[in-house]
PDB file of C-alpha atoms and ligand atoms in Angstrom:
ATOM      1  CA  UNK A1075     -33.674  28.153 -54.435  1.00 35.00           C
ATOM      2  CA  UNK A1076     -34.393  24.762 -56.100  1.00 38.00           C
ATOM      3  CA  UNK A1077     -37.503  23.002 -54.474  1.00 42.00           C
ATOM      4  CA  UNK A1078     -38.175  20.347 -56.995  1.00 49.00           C
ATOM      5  CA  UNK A1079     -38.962  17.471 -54.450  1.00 62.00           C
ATOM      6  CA  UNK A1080     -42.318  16.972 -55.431  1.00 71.00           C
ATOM      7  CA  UNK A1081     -44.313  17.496 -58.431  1.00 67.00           C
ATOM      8  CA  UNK A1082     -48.226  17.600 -58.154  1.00 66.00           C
ATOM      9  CA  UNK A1083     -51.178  17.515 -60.548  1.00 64.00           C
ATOM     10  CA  UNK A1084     -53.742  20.181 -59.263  1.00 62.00           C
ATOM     11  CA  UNK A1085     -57.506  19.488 -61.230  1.00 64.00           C
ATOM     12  CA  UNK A1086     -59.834  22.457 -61.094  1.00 60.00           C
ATOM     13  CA  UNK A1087     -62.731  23.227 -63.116  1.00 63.00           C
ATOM     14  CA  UNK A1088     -60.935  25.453 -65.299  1.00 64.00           C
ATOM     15  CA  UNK A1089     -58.167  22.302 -65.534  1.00 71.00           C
ATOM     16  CA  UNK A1090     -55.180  21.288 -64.686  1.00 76.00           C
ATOM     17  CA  UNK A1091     -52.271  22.760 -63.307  1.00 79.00           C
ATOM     18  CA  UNK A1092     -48.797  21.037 -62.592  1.00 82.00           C
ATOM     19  CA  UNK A1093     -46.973  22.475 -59.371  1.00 83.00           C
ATOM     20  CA  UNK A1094     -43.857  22.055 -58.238  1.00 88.00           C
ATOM     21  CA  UNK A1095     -43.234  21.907 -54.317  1.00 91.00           C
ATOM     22  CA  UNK A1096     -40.392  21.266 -51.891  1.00 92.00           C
ATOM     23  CA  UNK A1097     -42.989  19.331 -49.453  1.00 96.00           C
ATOM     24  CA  UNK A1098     -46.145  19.031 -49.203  1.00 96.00           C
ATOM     25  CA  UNK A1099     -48.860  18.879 -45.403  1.00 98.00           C
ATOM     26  CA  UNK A1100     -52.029  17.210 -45.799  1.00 98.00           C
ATOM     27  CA  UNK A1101     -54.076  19.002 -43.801  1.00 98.00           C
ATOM     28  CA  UNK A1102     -57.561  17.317 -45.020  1.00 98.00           C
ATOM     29  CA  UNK A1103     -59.527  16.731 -41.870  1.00 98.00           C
ATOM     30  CA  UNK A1104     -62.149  14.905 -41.677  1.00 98.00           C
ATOM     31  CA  UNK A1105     -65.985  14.495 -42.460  1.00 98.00           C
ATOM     32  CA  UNK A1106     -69.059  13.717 -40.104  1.00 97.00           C
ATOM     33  CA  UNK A1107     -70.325  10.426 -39.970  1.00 97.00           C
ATOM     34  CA  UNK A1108     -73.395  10.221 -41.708  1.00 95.00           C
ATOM     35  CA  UNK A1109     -76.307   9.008 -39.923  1.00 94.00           C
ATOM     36  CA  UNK A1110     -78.872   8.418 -42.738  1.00 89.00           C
ATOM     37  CA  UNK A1111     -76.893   5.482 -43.646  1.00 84.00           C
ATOM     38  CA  UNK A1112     -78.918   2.310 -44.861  1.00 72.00           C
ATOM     39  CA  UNK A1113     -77.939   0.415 -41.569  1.00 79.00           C
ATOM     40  CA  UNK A1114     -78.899   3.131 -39.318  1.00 80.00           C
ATOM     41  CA  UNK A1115     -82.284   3.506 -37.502  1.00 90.00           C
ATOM     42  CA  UNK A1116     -81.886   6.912 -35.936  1.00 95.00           C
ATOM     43  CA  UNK A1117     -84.086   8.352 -38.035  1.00 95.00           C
ATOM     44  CA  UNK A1118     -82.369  11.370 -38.855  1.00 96.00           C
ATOM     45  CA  UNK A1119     -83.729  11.981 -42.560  1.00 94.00           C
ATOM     46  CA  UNK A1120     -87.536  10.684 -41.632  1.00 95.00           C
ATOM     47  CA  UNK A1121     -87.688  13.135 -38.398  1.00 97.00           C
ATOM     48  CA  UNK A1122     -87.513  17.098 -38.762  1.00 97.00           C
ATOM     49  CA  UNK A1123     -86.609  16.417 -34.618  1.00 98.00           C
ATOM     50  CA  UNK A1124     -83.475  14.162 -35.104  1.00 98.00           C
ATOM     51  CA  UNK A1125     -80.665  16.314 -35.427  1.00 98.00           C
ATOM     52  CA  UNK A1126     -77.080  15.713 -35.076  1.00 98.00           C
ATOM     53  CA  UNK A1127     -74.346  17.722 -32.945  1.00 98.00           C
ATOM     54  CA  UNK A1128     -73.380  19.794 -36.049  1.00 97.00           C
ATOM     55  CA  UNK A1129     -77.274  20.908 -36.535  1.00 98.00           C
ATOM     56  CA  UNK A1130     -77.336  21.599 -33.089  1.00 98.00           C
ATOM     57  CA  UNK A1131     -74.579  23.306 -32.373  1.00 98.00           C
ATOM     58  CA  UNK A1132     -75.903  26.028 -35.574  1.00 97.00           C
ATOM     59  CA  UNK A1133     -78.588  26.700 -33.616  1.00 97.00           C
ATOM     60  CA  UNK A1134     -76.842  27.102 -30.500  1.00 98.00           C
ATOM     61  CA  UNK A1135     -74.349  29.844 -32.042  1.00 97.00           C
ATOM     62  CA  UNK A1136     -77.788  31.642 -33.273  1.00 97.00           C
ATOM     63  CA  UNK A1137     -78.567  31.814 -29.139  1.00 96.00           C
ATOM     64  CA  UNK A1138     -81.785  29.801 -30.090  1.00 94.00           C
ATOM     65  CA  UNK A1139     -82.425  26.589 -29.234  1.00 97.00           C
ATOM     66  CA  UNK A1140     -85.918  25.014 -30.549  1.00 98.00           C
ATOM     67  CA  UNK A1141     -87.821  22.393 -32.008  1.00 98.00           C
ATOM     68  CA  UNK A1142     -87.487  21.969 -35.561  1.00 98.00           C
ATOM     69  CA  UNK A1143     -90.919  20.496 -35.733  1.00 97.00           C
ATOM     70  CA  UNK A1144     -92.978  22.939 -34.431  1.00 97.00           C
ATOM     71  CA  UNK A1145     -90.246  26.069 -33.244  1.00 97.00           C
ATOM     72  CA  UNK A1146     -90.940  25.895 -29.541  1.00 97.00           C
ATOM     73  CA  UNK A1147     -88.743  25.354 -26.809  1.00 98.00           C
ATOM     74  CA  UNK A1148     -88.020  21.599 -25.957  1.00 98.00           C
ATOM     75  CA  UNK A1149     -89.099  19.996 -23.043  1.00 98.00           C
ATOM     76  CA  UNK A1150     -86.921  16.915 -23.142  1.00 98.00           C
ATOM     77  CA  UNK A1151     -83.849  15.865 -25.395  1.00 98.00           C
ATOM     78  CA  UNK A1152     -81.564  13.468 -25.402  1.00 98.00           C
ATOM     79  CA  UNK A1153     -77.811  12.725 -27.486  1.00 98.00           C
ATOM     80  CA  UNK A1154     -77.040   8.847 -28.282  1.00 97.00           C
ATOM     81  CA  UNK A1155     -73.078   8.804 -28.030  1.00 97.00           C
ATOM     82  CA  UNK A1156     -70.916   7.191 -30.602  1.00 97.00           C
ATOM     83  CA  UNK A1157     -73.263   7.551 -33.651  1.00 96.00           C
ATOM     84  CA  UNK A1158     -71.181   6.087 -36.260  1.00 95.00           C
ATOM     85  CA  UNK A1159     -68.181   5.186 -33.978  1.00 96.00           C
ATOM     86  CA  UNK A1160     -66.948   2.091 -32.113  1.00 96.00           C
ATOM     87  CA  UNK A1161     -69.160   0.429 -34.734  1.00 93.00           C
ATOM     88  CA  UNK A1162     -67.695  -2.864 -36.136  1.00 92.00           C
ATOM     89  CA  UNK A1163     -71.037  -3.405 -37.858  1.00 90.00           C
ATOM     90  CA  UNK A1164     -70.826  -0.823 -39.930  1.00 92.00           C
ATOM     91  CA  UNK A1165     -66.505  -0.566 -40.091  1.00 93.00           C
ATOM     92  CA  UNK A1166     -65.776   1.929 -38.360  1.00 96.00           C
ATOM     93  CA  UNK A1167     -63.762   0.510 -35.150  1.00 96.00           C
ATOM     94  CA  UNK A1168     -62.259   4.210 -33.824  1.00 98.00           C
ATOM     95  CA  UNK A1169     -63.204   6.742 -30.986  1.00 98.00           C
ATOM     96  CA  UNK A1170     -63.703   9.780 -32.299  1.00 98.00           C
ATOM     97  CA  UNK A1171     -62.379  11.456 -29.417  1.00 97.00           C
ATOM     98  CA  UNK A1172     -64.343  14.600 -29.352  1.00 97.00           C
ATOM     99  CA  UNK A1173     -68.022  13.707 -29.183  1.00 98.00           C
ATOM    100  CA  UNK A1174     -68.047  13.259 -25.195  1.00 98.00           C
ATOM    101  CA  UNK A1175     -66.647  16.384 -24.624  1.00 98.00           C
ATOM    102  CA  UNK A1176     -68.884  18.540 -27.499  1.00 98.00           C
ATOM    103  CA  UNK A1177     -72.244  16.670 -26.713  1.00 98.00           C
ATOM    104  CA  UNK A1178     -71.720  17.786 -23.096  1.00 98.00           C
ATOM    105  CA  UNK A1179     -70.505  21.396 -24.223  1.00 98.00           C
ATOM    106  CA  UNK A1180     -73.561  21.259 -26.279  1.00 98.00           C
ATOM    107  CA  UNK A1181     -75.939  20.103 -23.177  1.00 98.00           C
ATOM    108  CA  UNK A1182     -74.637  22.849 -21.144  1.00 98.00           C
ATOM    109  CA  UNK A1183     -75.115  25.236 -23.587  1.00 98.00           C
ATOM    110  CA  UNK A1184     -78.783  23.872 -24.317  1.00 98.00           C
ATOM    111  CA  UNK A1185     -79.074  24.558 -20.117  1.00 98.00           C
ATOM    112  CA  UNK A1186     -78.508  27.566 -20.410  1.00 97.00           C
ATOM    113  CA  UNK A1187     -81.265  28.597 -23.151  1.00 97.00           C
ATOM    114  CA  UNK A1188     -83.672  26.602 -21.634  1.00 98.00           C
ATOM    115  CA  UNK A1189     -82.650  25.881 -18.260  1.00 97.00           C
ATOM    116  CA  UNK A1190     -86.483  23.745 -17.555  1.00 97.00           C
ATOM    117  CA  UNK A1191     -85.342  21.191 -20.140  1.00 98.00           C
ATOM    118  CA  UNK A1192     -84.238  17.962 -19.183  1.00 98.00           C
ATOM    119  CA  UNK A1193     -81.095  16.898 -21.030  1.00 98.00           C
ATOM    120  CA  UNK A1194     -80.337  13.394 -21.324  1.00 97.00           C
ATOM    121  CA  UNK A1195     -76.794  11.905 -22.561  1.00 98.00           C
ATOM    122  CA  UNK A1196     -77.221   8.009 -23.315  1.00 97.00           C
ATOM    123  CA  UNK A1197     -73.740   6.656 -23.668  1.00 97.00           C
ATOM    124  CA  UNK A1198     -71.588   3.550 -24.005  1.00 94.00           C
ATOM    125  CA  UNK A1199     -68.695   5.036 -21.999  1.00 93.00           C
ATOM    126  CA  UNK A1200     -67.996   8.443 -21.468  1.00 95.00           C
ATOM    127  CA  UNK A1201     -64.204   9.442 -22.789  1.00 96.00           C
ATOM    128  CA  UNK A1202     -63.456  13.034 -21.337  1.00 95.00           C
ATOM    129  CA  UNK A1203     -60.257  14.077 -21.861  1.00 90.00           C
ATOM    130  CA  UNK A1204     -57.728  16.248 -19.534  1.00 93.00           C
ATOM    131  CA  UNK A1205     -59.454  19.037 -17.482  1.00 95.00           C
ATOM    132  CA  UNK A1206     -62.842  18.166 -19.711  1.00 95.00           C
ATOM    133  CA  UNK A1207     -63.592  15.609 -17.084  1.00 96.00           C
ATOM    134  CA  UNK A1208     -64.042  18.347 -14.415  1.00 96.00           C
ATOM    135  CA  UNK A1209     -64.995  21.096 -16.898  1.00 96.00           C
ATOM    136  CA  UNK A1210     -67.559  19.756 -18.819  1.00 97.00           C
ATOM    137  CA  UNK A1211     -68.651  16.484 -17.010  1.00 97.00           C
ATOM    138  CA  UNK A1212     -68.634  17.066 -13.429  1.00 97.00           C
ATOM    139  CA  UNK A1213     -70.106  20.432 -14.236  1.00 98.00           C
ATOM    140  CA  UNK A1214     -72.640  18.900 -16.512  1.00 98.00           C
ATOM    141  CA  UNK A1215     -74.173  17.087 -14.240  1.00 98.00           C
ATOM    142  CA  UNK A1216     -73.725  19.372 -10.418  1.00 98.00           C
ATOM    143  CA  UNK A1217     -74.166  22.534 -12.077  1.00 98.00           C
ATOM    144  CA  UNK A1218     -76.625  21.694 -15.015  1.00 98.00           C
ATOM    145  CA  UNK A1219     -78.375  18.572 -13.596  1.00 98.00           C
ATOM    146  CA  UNK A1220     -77.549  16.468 -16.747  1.00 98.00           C
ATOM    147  CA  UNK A1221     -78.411  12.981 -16.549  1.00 97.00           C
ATOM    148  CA  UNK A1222     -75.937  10.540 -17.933  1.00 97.00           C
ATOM    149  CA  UNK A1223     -77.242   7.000 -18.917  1.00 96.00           C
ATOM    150  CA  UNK A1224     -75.692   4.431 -19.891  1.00 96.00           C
ATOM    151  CA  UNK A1225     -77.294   2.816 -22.485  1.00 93.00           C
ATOM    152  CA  UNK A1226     -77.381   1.133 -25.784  1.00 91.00           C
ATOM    153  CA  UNK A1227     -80.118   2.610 -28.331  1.00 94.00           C
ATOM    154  CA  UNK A1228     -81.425   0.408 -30.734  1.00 92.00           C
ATOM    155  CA  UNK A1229     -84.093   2.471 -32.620  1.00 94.00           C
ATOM    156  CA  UNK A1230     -85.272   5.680 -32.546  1.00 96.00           C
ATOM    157  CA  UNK A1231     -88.818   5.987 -33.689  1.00 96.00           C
ATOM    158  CA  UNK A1232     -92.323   8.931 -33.983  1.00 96.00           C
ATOM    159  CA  UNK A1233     -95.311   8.518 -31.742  1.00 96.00           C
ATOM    160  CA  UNK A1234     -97.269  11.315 -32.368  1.00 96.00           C
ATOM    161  CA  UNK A1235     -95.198  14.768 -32.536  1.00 95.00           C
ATOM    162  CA  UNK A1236     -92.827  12.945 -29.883  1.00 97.00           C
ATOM    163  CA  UNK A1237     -89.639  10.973 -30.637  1.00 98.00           C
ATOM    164  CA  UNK A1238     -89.253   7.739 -29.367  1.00 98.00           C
ATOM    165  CA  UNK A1239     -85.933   6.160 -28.283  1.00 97.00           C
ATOM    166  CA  UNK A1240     -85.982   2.401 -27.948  1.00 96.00           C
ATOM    167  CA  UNK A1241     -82.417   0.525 -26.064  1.00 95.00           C
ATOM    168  CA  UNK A1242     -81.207  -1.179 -23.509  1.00 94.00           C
ATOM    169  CA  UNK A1243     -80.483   0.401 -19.827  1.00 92.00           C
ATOM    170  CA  UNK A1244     -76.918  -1.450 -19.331  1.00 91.00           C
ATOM    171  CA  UNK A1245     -76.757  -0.461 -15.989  1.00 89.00           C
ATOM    172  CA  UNK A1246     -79.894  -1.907 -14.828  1.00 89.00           C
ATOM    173  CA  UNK A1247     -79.994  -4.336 -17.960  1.00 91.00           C
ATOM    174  CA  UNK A1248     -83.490  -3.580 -18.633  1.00 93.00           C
ATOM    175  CA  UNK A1249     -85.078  -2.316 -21.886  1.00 94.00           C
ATOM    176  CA  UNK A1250     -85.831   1.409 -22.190  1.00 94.00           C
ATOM    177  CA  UNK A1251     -87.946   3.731 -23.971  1.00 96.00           C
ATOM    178  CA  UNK A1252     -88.439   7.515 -23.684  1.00 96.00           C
ATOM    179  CA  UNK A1253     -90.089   9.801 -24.730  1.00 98.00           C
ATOM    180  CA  UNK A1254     -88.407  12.672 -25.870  1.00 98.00           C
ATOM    181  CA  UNK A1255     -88.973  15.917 -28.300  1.00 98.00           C
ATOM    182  CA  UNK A1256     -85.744  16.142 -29.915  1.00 98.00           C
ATOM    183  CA  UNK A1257     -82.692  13.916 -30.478  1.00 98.00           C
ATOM    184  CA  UNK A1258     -78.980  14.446 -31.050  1.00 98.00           C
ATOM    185  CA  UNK A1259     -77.145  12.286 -32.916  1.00 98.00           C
ATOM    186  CA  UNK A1260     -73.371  12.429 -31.594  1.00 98.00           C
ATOM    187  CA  UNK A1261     -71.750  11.541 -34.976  1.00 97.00           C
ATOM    188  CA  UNK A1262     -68.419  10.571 -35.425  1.00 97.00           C
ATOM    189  CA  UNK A1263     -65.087  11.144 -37.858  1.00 98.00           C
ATOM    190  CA  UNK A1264     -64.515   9.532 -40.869  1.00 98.00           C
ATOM    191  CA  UNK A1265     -61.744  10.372 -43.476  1.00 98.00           C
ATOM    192  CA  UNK A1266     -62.799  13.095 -45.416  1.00 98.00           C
ATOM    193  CA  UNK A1267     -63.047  12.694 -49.139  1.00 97.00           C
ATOM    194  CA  UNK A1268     -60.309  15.393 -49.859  1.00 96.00           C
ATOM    195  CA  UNK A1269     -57.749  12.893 -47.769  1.00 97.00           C
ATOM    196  CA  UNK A1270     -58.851   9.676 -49.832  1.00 96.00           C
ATOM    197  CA  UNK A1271     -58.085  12.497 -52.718  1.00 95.00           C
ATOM    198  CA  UNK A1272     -54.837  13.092 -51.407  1.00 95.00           C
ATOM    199  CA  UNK A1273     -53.546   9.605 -50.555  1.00 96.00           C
ATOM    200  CA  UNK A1274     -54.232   8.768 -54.342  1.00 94.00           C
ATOM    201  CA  UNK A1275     -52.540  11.926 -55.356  1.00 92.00           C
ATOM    202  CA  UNK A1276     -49.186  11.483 -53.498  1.00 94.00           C
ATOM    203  CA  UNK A1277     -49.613   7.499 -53.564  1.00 95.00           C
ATOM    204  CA  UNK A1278     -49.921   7.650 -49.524  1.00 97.00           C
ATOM    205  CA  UNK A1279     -50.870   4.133 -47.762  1.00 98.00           C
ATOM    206  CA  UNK A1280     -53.903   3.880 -45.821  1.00 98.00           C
ATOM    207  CA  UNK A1281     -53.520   2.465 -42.546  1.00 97.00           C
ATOM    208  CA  UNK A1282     -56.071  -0.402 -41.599  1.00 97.00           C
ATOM    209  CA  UNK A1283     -59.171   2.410 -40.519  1.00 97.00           C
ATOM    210  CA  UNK A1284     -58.546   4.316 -44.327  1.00 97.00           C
ATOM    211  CA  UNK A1285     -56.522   6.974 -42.412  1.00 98.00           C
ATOM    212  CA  UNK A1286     -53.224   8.234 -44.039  1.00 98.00           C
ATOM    213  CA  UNK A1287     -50.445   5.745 -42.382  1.00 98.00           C
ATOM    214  CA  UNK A1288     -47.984   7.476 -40.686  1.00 98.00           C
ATOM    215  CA  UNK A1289     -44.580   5.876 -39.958  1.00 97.00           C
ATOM    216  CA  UNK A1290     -42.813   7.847 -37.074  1.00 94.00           C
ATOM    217  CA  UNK A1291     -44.354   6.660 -34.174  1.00 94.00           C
ATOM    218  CA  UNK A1292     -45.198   8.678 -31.415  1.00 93.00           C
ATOM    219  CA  UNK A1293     -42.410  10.756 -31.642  1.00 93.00           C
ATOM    220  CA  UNK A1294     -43.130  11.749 -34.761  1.00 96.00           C
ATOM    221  CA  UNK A1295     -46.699  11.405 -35.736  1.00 96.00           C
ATOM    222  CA  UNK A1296     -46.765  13.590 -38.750  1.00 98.00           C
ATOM    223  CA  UNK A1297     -44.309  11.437 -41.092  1.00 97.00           C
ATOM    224  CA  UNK A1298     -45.797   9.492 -43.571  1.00 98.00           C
ATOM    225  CA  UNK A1299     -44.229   6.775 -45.904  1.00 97.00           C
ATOM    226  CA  UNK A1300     -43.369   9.203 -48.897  1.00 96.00           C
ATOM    227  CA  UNK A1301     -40.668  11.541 -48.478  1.00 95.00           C
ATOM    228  CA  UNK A1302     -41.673  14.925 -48.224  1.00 96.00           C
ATOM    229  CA  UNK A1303     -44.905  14.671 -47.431  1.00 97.00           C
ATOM    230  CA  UNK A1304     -46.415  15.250 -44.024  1.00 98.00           C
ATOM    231  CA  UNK A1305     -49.815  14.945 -42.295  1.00 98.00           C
ATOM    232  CA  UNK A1306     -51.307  16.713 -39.960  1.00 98.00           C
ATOM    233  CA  UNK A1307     -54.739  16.667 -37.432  1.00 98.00           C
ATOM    234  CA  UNK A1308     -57.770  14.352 -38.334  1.00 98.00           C
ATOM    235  CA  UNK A1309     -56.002  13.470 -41.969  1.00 98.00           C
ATOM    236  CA  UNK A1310     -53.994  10.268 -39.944  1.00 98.00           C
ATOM    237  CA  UNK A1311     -57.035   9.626 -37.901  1.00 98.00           C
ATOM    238  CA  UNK A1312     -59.518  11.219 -34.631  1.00 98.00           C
ATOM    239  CA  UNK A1313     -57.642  14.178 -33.826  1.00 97.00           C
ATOM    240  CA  UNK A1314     -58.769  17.071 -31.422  1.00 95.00           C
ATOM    241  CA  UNK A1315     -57.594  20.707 -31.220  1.00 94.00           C
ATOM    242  CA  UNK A1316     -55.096  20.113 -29.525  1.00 94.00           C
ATOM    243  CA  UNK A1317     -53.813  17.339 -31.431  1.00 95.00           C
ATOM    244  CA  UNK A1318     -54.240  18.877 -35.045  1.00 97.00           C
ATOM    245  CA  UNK A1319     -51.943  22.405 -33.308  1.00 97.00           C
ATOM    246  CA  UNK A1320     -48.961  20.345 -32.426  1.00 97.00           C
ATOM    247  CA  UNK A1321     -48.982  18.521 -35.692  1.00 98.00           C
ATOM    248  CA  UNK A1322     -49.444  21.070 -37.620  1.00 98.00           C
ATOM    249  CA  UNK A1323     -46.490  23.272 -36.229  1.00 98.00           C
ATOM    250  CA  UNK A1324     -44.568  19.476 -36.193  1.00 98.00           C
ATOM    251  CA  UNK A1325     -45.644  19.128 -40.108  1.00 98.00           C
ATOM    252  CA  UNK A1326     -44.508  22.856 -40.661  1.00 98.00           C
ATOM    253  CA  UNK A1327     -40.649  22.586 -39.066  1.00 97.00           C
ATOM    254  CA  UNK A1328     -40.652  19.001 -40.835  1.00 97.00           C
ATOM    255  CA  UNK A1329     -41.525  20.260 -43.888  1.00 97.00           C
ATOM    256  CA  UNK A1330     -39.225  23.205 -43.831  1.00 96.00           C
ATOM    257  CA  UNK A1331     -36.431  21.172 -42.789  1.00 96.00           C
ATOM    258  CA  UNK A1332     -37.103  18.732 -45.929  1.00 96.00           C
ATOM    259  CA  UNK A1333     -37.013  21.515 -48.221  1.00 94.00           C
ATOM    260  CA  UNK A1334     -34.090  23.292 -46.331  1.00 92.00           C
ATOM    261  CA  UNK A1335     -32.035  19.699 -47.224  1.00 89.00           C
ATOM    262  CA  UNK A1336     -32.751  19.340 -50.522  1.00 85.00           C
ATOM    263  CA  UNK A1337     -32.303  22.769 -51.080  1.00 82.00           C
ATOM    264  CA  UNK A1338     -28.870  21.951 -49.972  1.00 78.00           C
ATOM    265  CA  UNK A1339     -25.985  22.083 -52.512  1.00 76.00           C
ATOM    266  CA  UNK A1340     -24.042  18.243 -53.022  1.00 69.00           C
ATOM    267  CA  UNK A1341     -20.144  18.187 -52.229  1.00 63.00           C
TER     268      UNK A1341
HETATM  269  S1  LIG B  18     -65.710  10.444 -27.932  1.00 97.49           S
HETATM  270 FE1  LIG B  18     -67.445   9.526 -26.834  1.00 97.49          FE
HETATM  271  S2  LIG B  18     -69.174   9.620 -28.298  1.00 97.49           S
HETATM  272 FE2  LIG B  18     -67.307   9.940 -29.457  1.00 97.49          FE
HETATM  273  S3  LIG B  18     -66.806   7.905 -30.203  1.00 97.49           S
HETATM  274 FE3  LIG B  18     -65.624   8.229 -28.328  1.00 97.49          FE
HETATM  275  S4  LIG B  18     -66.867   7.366 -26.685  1.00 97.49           S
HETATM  276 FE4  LIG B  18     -68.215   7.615 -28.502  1.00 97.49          FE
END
C-alpha cells in the first residue's frame, strides 16, 4: 500500500533516520510550569518545604505524606492556585484546567494521611469541572473540612523551620500572612519541548499561546494546518483526560482516513 504522504527526519543519538509515513499525531503533551523561574518568589528551590503538586502527589502514591524538612507529619499546608497560569506577567495567559481539580484531589488525599492537618487552598477562582464540583469540591470542604481562600500570594518566605506566605485576602481585602509548614505550588501547563520539536519538524504554526494551531474548529479540534498531520491532548493547548481520549481516537480515525485516501488509486 503506498503511504508516502509524509516524509520525516528522525535524530537519535546513534543518527538519523528518514521515515516515511501516511500521517502523522502529535501526541507531545505538555510540561509543568516551572516555579524556580527568575520572576517567581515561591521559593521553591531555596525551601526543602515548597513543593509543587507533582512532588506531592509522589509522596502521596508512596501512602506517606511528610515534611521534607524534618520527615514528620505536617501540621498545616497550604496550595497557591495558578502557579504559572493566568499570568500575563510572565506570558502565560491560559487556565490550565486541571490544577483545581488535582490540588483538591491532592488535599483530600493529604486528609486522609493526616486527617489533624489543616489544609488550606488559596485561590484566584476555583474552575471545577463537570461532576468535580460535587466530587472533589463540595466534598473537600463538608467531608474533609478544607478551607478555601481566596487570595492573591505575593511571596512566600522562611521564619524559622516555618514557611511563610505573604498576599492579599481578596475577600476581605486585607493583607495576609500564615504560617504554614509546607507549601504546594499548583503549577501549570506549558508546551512541552518535544511539541516546539515537532512544530519545527512538520513546519506546524503556533497559535498566539506557542500551542500547535489547529484549524477545524470545534468540530474538529485535532486538524492542524498541514495535511496529514494531526494533534492530539495538551500538544494544541490545556487539555484534561478527557479531552486528550476523544482527540486522540478523533486524531486516530482522521489519520486513518488520510492515509486510506491517498492510498487511493487516481481514475
Ligand atoms: S485550573 Fe485552577 S489553578 Fe489551574 S490555572 Fe485554572 S484556575 Fe488556576
Amino acid at each position: 500500500m503506498p503511504t508516502s504522504g509524509l516524509e520525516h527526519r528522525l535524530e537519535s543519538p546513534s543518527g538519523v533516520e528518514i521515515v516515511n509515513v501516511g500521517s502523522v499525531i502529535v501526541a507531545t503533551g505538555f510540561k509543568h510550569f516551572d516555579p524556580g523561574r527568575e520572576t517567581q518568589k515561591y521559593g521553591y528551590y531555596e525551601y526543602d518545604d515548597v513543593i509543587t503538586l507533582v512532588d506531592a502527589e509522589k509522596m502521596l502514591k508512596s501512602g506517606e505524606f511528610v515534611r521534607p524538612s524534618t520527615g514528620e507529619k505536617p501540621k498545616r499546608i497550604c496550595f497557591i492556585q495558578c502557579v504559572g497560569s493566568r499570568d500575563r506577567q510572565i506570558g502565560n495567559q491560559w487556565c490550565s484546567k486541571v490544577c483545581c481539580g488535582i490540588a483538591t484531589k491532592e488535599a483530600i488525599e493529604i486528609k486522609h494521611l493526616v486527617p489533624d492537618c489543616t489544609v488550606i487552598v488559596f485561590y484566584i477562582d476555583m474552575r471545577m469541572y463537570g461532576f468535580w464540583e460535587d466530587e472533589l469540591y463540595w466534598k473537600a470542604q463538608e467531608e474533609y473540612k478544607v478551607n478555601y481562600i481566596r487570595g492573591i500570594v505575593s511571596e512566600v518566605t522562611k521564619r524559622g523551620d516555618t514557611v511563610v506566605v505573604k498576599g492579599e485576602d481578596t475577600t476581605m481585602g486585607r493583607p495576609m500572612e500564615v504560617e504554614m509548614d509546607m507549601v504546594i505550588l499548583s503549577v501549570g501547563m506549558e508546551p512541552s519541548d518535544g511539541t516546539i520539536a515537532m512544530a519545527e519538524a512538520f513546519n506546524l504554526p503556533l497559535e498566539c499561546h506557542g500551542w500547535i494551531e489547529t484549524i477545524g474548529g470545534a468540530l474538529n479540534t485535532v486538524q492542524t494546518p498541514v495535511n496529514g498531520v494531526f494533534v492530539a491532548g495538551a500538544a494544541a493547548g490545556p487539555a484534561d483526560l478527557e479531552d486528550s481520549i476523544s482527540m486522540g481516537g478523533a486524531a486516530a480515525m482522521k489519520a486513518c482516513a488520510f492515509v486510506r485516501r491517498i492510498s487511493l488509486p487516481t481514475v
